[in-house]
Amino acid sequence: MAVPIAVLDCDLLLYGRGHRTLDRFKLEDVTDEYLVSVYGFPRQFIYYLVDLLGASLTRPTQRSRAISPETQILAALGFYTSGSFQTRMGDAIGISQASMSRCVANVTEALVERASQFIHFPKDEAAVQSLKDDFYGLAGMPGVLGVVDCTHVAIKAPNAEDLSYVNRKGLHSLNCLMVCDARGVLLSAETHWPGSLPDCTVLQQAALTSQFETELHKDGWLLGDSSFFLRTWLMTPLHIPETPAEYRYNMAHSATHNVIERTFRTIRSRFRCLDGSKGTLQYSPEKSSHIILACCVLHNISLEHGLDVWSSPATGHMEQPEEEYEQTESMDSQACRIRQELLLTHFS
């Protein structure tokens, strides 16, 4: 009985002498509905990724045939959106599970290389003002440049530094610090922090803090919840609101900050490899971090292409652990003054 060559020699398929490619699956042969149901995205979006990543996925080798960039991208999208290397998915595009795994690695690295192209804060004044206007339109909170929060993604227990990745629920995870705009577009994503670190420690050590304390806009701020400390560039809710103005501030803060929670739900719903329903990411912390970041890049690209319908909450097993933190107000007197001026000017 004949055995498919895709099962016999995975390397032979993935790398190719003379760039002759294996193309058993053709995008033009299937409907958009099929592509969305199996790979999570429509045809034109996939073609865009082929143009964007094709050069990185086509490498000269000494072997006979290579998997095309198109097929590699389909394999990776299939994994990101389903969370598993299912045999039937590999069969559909004519490659083995081992080859699918290599395709995911290739596409992930190609997306990570382009993270700064798609995940960044706006720099010109008009774009910054538009960012603030969009947030103000949500609940009347002025000066907001982004909302920040952390979310945990489950990973397998690493071989080294095991305890550093154990979170408060006793699960191994990465604690991912992200910032988004009013539409859910990610402006910053740091996906490599060990799950044992509380949110406030992650922010304290993050590149984001360095950016805002040394470079970014002095006439605006991020919004963060009470797991973070109040800073001149980070407005947090009041622990015990007493006046009508303080209640209005907290309500506006909560309604605006909710955007990041919706964004987390959307990302988990779209990229089921992150939601825990198929188990943990079976990679090292470094590789898992890159997969999360690749999904963040795809999230932003999808919004750029109009695929911006808010998704329903994911039903995975891995939810963000509840933080146990002391409700302590910041000792930063300048930050307290800025928040008080905000209360008096806009909420009194």
Short mmCIF file of C-alpha atoms in Angstrom, two decimals:
data_model
loop_
_atom_site.label_atom_id
_atom_site.label_comp_id
_atom_site.label_asym_id
_atom_site.label_seq_id
_atom_site.Cartn_x
_atom_site.Cartn_y
_atom_site.Cartn_z
CA MET A 1 0.00 0.00 0.00
CA ALA A 2 1.36 3.38 -0.92
CA VAL A 3 2.34 5.65 1.95
CA PRO A 4 2.06 9.44 1.42
CA ILE A 5 5.48 11.05 1.10
CA ALA A 6 4.37 13.75 3.61
CA VAL A 7 4.48 11.12 6.33
CA LEU A 8 7.74 9.52 5.18
CA ASP A 9 9.98 12.57 5.13
CA CYS A 10 8.86 15.75 6.85
CA ASP A 11 12.15 17.54 6.28
CA LEU A 12 11.94 16.76 2.60
CA LEU A 13 8.66 18.60 2.40
CA LEU A 14 9.60 21.57 4.52
CA TYR A 15 12.86 22.39 2.76
CA GLY A 16 13.41 22.21 -0.97
CA ARG A 17 16.23 22.23 -3.49
CA GLY A 18 15.53 24.80 -6.16
CA HIS A 19 12.42 26.06 -4.31
CA ARG A 20 10.06 23.57 -5.92
CA THR A 21 7.09 23.65 -3.58
CA LEU A 22 4.48 21.17 -2.48
CA ASP A 23 1.03 22.65 -3.15
CA ARG A 24 -1.65 20.07 -2.67
CA PHE A 25 -4.04 22.58 -1.17
CA LYS A 26 -5.19 25.56 -3.23
CA LEU A 27 -6.88 28.57 -1.67
CA GLU A 28 -8.87 29.22 -4.81
CA ASP A 29 -10.41 25.74 -4.64
CA VAL A 30 -12.33 26.35 -1.39
CA THR A 31 -14.84 28.90 -0.15
CA ASP A 32 -14.23 31.74 2.29
CA GLU A 33 -16.66 30.04 4.65
CA TYR A 34 -14.48 26.93 4.69
CA LEU A 35 -11.30 28.95 5.29
CA VAL A 36 -12.86 30.86 8.17
CA SER A 37 -14.27 27.70 9.76
CA VAL A 38 -10.98 25.76 9.57
CA TYR A 39 -8.25 28.42 9.61
CA GLY A 40 -10.04 31.37 11.23
CA PHE A 41 -9.58 33.92 8.44
CA PRO A 42 -10.89 34.65 4.93
CA ARG A 43 -8.99 34.28 1.67
CA GLN A 44 -7.86 37.89 1.17
CA PHE A 45 -6.44 38.05 4.68
CA ILE A 46 -4.44 34.87 4.04
CA TYR A 47 -3.17 36.28 0.72
CA TYR A 48 -2.03 39.39 2.60
CA LEU A 49 -0.06 37.22 5.04
CA VAL A 50 1.54 35.37 2.14
CA ASP A 51 2.74 38.70 0.69
CA LEU A 52 3.87 39.92 4.12
CA LEU A 53 5.72 36.80 5.25
CA GLY A 54 6.57 35.05 2.00
CA ALA A 55 10.19 36.17 1.82
CA SER A 56 10.86 34.97 5.38
CA LEU A 57 9.23 31.60 4.73
CA THR A 58 11.09 30.86 1.49
CA ARG A 59 14.67 29.89 2.26
CA PRO A 60 17.23 28.30 -0.07
CA THR A 61 18.11 24.72 0.95
CA GLN A 62 19.83 21.64 -0.39
CA ARG A 63 16.80 19.36 -0.35
CA SER A 64 14.38 18.45 -3.09
CA ARG A 65 11.03 20.10 -2.34
CA ALA A 66 9.69 22.74 0.06
CA ILE A 67 6.36 23.56 1.63
CA SER A 68 5.09 26.79 0.12
CA PRO A 69 4.65 29.94 2.26
CA GLU A 70 0.91 29.67 1.65
CA THR A 71 0.76 26.16 3.11
CA GLN A 72 3.01 27.09 6.03
CA ILE A 73 0.72 30.01 6.88
CA LEU A 74 -2.39 27.82 6.69
CA ALA A 75 -0.76 25.29 9.02
CA ALA A 76 0.13 28.01 11.54
CA LEU A 77 -3.30 29.65 11.38
CA GLY A 78 -4.88 26.24 11.87
CA PHE A 79 -2.89 25.76 15.06
CA TYR A 80 -3.36 29.31 16.40
CA THR A 81 -7.13 29.21 15.92
CA SER A 82 -7.80 25.60 16.95
CA GLY A 83 -5.07 24.98 19.52
CA SER A 84 -4.13 21.53 18.23
CA PHE A 85 -2.08 19.73 15.57
CA GLN A 86 -5.02 17.67 14.36
CA THR A 87 -4.23 15.00 11.80
CA ARG A 88 -7.25 15.94 9.71
CA MET A 89 -5.97 19.52 9.39
CA GLY A 90 -2.58 18.32 8.21
CA ASP A 91 -4.27 15.91 5.81
CA ALA A 92 -6.33 18.77 4.38
CA ILE A 93 -3.22 20.64 3.27
CA GLY A 94 -1.09 17.56 2.57
CA ILE A 95 1.49 17.64 5.39
CA SER A 96 2.17 15.65 8.56
CA GLN A 97 1.79 16.83 12.12
CA ALA A 98 5.57 17.09 12.48
CA SER A 99 5.72 19.35 9.44
CA MET A 100 2.82 21.39 10.82
CA SER A 101 4.83 21.97 13.98
CA ARG A 102 7.78 23.26 11.95
CA CYS A 103 5.48 25.49 9.92
CA VAL A 104 4.10 26.99 13.13
CA ALA A 105 7.65 27.69 14.32
CA ASN A 106 8.57 29.37 11.02
CA VAL A 107 5.46 31.52 10.79
CA THR A 108 5.65 32.44 14.48
CA GLU A 109 9.19 33.75 14.13
CA ALA A 110 8.29 35.65 10.95
CA LEU A 111 5.41 37.37 12.78
CA VAL A 112 7.52 38.13 15.87
CA GLU A 113 10.13 39.77 13.64
CA ARG A 114 7.41 42.18 12.51
CA ALA A 115 5.88 42.85 15.93
CA SER A 116 7.16 46.44 16.16
CA GLN A 117 5.63 47.17 12.75
CA PHE A 118 2.12 46.35 13.97
CA ILE A 119 2.22 46.87 17.75
CA HIS A 120 3.23 50.40 18.75
CA PHE A 121 1.97 53.68 20.14
CA PRO A 122 1.14 56.44 17.64
CA LYS A 123 3.80 59.11 17.39
CA ASP A 124 2.43 62.06 15.42
CA GLU A 125 0.27 64.60 17.26
CA ALA A 126 -2.84 64.04 15.15
CA ALA A 127 -2.83 60.28 15.83
CA VAL A 128 -2.25 60.83 19.55
CA GLN A 129 -5.15 63.28 19.72
CA SER A 130 -7.37 60.84 17.84
CA LEU A 131 -6.43 58.18 20.40
CA LYS A 132 -7.52 60.46 23.24
CA ASP A 133 -10.74 61.45 21.47
CA ASP A 134 -11.71 57.82 20.94
CA PHE A 135 -11.25 57.04 24.62
CA TYR A 136 -13.09 60.19 25.70
CA GLY A 137 -16.04 59.09 23.59
CA LEU A 138 -16.38 55.89 25.61
CA ALA A 139 -17.08 57.31 29.05
CA GLY A 140 -15.79 60.88 29.23
CA MET A 141 -12.34 60.08 30.60
CA PRO A 142 -9.89 62.67 29.19
CA GLY A 143 -6.22 62.32 28.28
CA VAL A 144 -6.20 58.52 27.95
CA LEU A 145 -3.44 57.08 25.75
CA GLY A 146 -4.27 53.43 26.40
CA VAL A 147 -5.61 50.94 28.94
CA VAL A 148 -3.21 48.46 30.51
CA ASP A 149 -3.64 45.11 32.22
CA CYS A 150 -2.11 41.65 32.52
CA THR A 151 -3.47 38.26 31.48
CA HIS A 152 -2.09 34.77 32.10
CA VAL A 153 -1.58 32.10 29.42
CA ALA A 154 -1.03 28.51 30.53
CA ILE A 155 2.19 26.74 29.52
CA LYS A 156 3.68 23.34 30.28
CA ALA A 157 6.04 23.14 33.25
CA PRO A 158 9.48 24.21 32.02
CA ASN A 159 12.58 22.16 32.71
CA ALA A 160 14.29 24.99 34.54
CA GLU A 161 13.13 27.74 36.90
CA ASP A 162 9.96 25.76 37.41
CA LEU A 163 8.59 27.64 40.43
CA SER A 164 8.98 31.05 38.81
CA TYR A 165 6.22 30.15 36.35
CA VAL A 166 3.73 28.89 38.95
CA ASN A 167 0.93 31.44 39.44
CA ARG A 168 -1.44 31.93 42.36
CA LYS A 169 -3.70 29.15 41.13
CA GLY A 170 -0.82 26.68 41.16
CA LEU A 171 -0.67 26.54 37.34
CA HIS A 172 2.32 27.26 35.12
CA SER A 173 1.77 30.37 33.06
CA LEU A 174 3.21 33.45 31.41
CA ASN A 175 1.95 36.77 32.72
CA CYS A 176 1.43 39.02 29.69
CA LEU A 177 1.34 42.81 30.01
CA MET A 178 -0.67 44.53 27.26
CA VAL A 179 -1.98 47.97 26.36
CA CYS A 180 -4.77 48.61 23.86
CA ASP A 181 -6.63 51.54 22.34
CA ALA A 182 -10.39 52.17 22.34
CA ARG A 183 -10.93 49.68 19.47
CA GLY A 184 -8.88 46.93 21.06
CA VAL A 185 -5.80 47.48 18.89
CA LEU A 186 -2.73 46.49 20.90
CA LEU A 187 -0.26 49.33 21.46
CA SER A 188 2.18 47.29 23.58
CA ALA A 189 2.55 43.58 24.33
CA GLU A 190 5.14 42.01 26.63
CA THR A 191 4.43 38.30 26.71
CA HIS A 192 7.46 36.79 28.44
CA TRP A 193 6.94 37.45 32.16
CA PRO A 194 6.86 34.41 34.53
CA GLY A 195 3.43 33.64 35.96
CA SER A 196 4.59 33.96 39.58
CA LEU A 197 5.14 37.70 39.19
CA PRO A 198 2.22 39.89 40.32
CA ASP A 199 0.94 42.47 37.87
CA CYS A 200 2.47 45.42 39.74
CA THR A 201 5.93 43.80 39.62
CA VAL A 202 5.59 43.03 35.92
CA LEU A 203 4.75 46.67 35.20
CA GLN A 204 7.57 47.90 37.41
CA GLN A 205 10.11 45.86 35.44
CA ALA A 206 8.53 46.25 32.00
CA ALA A 207 9.88 48.17 29.03
CA LEU A 208 6.53 49.99 29.02
CA THR A 209 7.43 51.78 32.27
CA SER A 210 10.77 52.88 30.86
CA GLN A 211 9.01 54.17 27.75
CA PHE A 212 6.55 56.30 29.66
CA GLU A 213 9.04 57.61 32.20
CA THR A 214 11.67 58.60 29.65
CA GLU A 215 10.09 59.01 26.22
CA LEU A 216 6.35 59.07 25.76
CA HIS A 217 3.72 61.75 26.03
CA LYS A 218 3.72 63.98 29.08
CA ASP A 219 0.18 65.25 28.47
CA GLY A 220 -1.70 61.99 28.89
CA TRP A 221 -1.79 58.72 30.79
CA LEU A 222 -2.65 55.06 30.75
CA LEU A 223 -5.51 53.62 32.78
CA GLY A 224 -4.77 50.65 35.03
CA ASP A 225 -6.76 48.81 37.69
CA SER A 226 -5.98 48.64 41.40
CA SER A 227 -3.36 45.95 40.96
CA PHE A 228 -1.06 48.76 39.82
CA PHE A 229 0.25 51.79 41.70
CA LEU A 230 -0.79 55.29 40.76
CA ARG A 231 1.86 57.12 38.71
CA THR A 232 2.00 60.41 36.88
CA TRP A 233 1.41 58.52 33.62
CA LEU A 234 -0.90 55.81 35.04
CA MET A 235 -4.29 56.68 36.54
CA THR A 236 -5.81 54.06 38.84
CA PRO A 237 -9.25 54.02 40.52
CA LEU A 238 -9.73 55.42 44.00
CA HIS A 239 -9.77 52.70 46.64
CA ILE A 240 -12.61 54.22 48.69
CA PRO A 241 -14.51 56.89 46.73
CA GLU A 242 -16.34 59.32 48.99
CA THR A 243 -17.52 62.30 46.95
CA PRO A 244 -19.83 62.34 43.89
CA ALA A 245 -16.85 63.42 41.78
CA GLU A 246 -14.82 60.43 42.99
CA TYR A 247 -17.67 58.05 42.19
CA ARG A 248 -18.03 59.54 38.70
CA TYR A 249 -14.28 59.22 38.16
CA ASN A 250 -14.29 55.56 39.20
CA MET A 251 -17.29 54.78 36.99
CA ALA A 252 -15.67 56.43 33.96
CA HIS A 253 -12.39 54.70 34.73
CA SER A 254 -14.07 51.28 34.96
CA ALA A 255 -16.11 51.72 31.77
CA THR A 256 -12.99 52.79 29.85
CA HIS A 257 -10.68 50.17 31.29
CA ASN A 258 -13.17 47.44 30.35
CA VAL A 259 -11.89 47.68 26.77
CA ILE A 260 -8.78 45.68 27.66
CA GLU A 261 -10.85 42.89 29.19
CA ARG A 262 -12.92 42.68 26.02
CA THR A 263 -9.72 42.63 24.01
CA PHE A 264 -8.36 39.72 26.05
CA ARG A 265 -11.60 37.81 25.50
CA THR A 266 -11.47 38.49 21.77
CA ILE A 267 -7.87 37.30 21.46
CA ARG A 268 -8.59 34.11 23.44
CA SER A 269 -11.73 33.45 21.42
CA ARG A 270 -9.99 33.94 18.08
CA PHE A 271 -6.77 32.14 19.01
CA ARG A 272 -7.83 29.04 20.89
CA CYS A 273 -4.24 27.93 21.40
CA LEU A 274 -4.18 30.56 24.17
CA ASP A 275 -7.47 29.87 25.94
CA GLY A 276 -6.54 26.62 27.65
CA SER A 277 -9.40 24.54 26.24
CA LYS A 278 -6.92 22.34 24.31
CA GLY A 279 -4.49 22.22 27.21
CA THR A 280 -1.41 24.30 27.87
CA LEU A 281 1.06 25.51 25.26
CA GLN A 282 3.47 22.59 24.93
CA TYR A 283 6.59 24.70 24.44
CA SER A 284 9.34 26.32 26.45
CA PRO A 285 8.50 29.68 28.02
CA GLU A 286 10.47 31.46 25.27
CA LYS A 287 8.69 29.71 22.41
CA SER A 288 5.32 30.06 24.16
CA SER A 289 5.98 33.78 24.56
CA HIS A 290 6.67 34.05 20.82
CA ILE A 291 3.43 32.23 19.96
CA ILE A 292 1.45 34.63 22.17
CA LEU A 293 3.16 37.62 20.56
CA ALA A 294 2.52 36.22 17.07
CA CYS A 295 -1.18 35.96 17.91
CA CYS A 296 -1.09 39.58 19.14
CA VAL A 297 0.40 40.65 15.80
CA LEU A 298 -2.32 38.75 13.92
CA HIS A 299 -4.96 40.35 16.15
CA ASN A 300 -3.79 43.83 15.14
CA ILE A 301 -3.51 42.89 11.47
CA SER A 302 -7.05 41.50 11.55
CA LEU A 303 -8.38 44.78 12.99
CA GLU A 304 -6.45 46.66 10.33
CA HIS A 305 -8.33 44.58 7.74
CA GLY A 306 -11.74 45.28 9.23
CA LEU A 307 -12.13 41.97 11.06
CA ASP A 308 -13.03 43.83 14.21
CA VAL A 309 -16.26 42.30 15.48
CA TRP A 310 -16.02 41.82 19.24
CA SER A 311 -16.07 38.10 19.95
CA SER A 312 -17.98 36.37 22.70
CA PRO A 313 -16.02 35.32 25.81
CA ALA A 314 -13.87 32.25 25.41
CA THR A 315 -14.75 29.21 27.49
CA GLY A 316 -11.27 27.86 28.10
CA HIS A 317 -9.93 26.48 31.34
CA MET A 318 -7.24 29.09 31.81
CA GLU A 319 -8.63 32.30 33.24
CA GLN A 320 -6.56 35.08 34.70
CA PRO A 321 -5.78 34.31 38.36
CA GLU A 322 -7.37 36.65 40.84
CA GLU A 323 -4.74 39.00 42.14
CA GLU A 324 -4.39 39.32 45.89
CA TYR A 325 -3.03 42.79 46.40
CA GLU A 326 -3.13 45.35 49.10
CA GLN A 327 -5.21 48.36 48.23
CA THR A 328 -2.47 50.88 48.91
CA GLU A 329 -2.55 54.36 47.53
CA SER A 330 0.53 55.68 45.80
CA MET A 331 3.03 57.71 47.79
CA ASP A 332 3.84 59.64 44.63
CA SER A 333 2.64 63.11 45.56
CA GLN A 334 2.84 64.41 42.00
CA ALA A 335 0.71 61.52 40.74
CA CYS A 336 -1.85 62.17 43.49
CA ARG A 337 -1.94 65.84 42.52
CA ILE A 338 -2.52 65.00 38.85
CA ARG A 339 -5.40 62.68 39.72
CA GLN A 340 -6.91 65.27 42.05
CA GLU A 341 -6.73 67.92 39.31
CA LEU A 342 -8.43 65.46 36.96
CA LEU A 343 -11.23 64.96 39.50
CA LEU A 344 -11.73 68.69 40.00
CA THR A 345 -11.53 69.62 36.33
CA HIS A 346 -13.62 66.89 34.72
CA PHE A 347 -15.73 65.11 37.35
CA SER A 348 -16.77 67.77 39.89
#
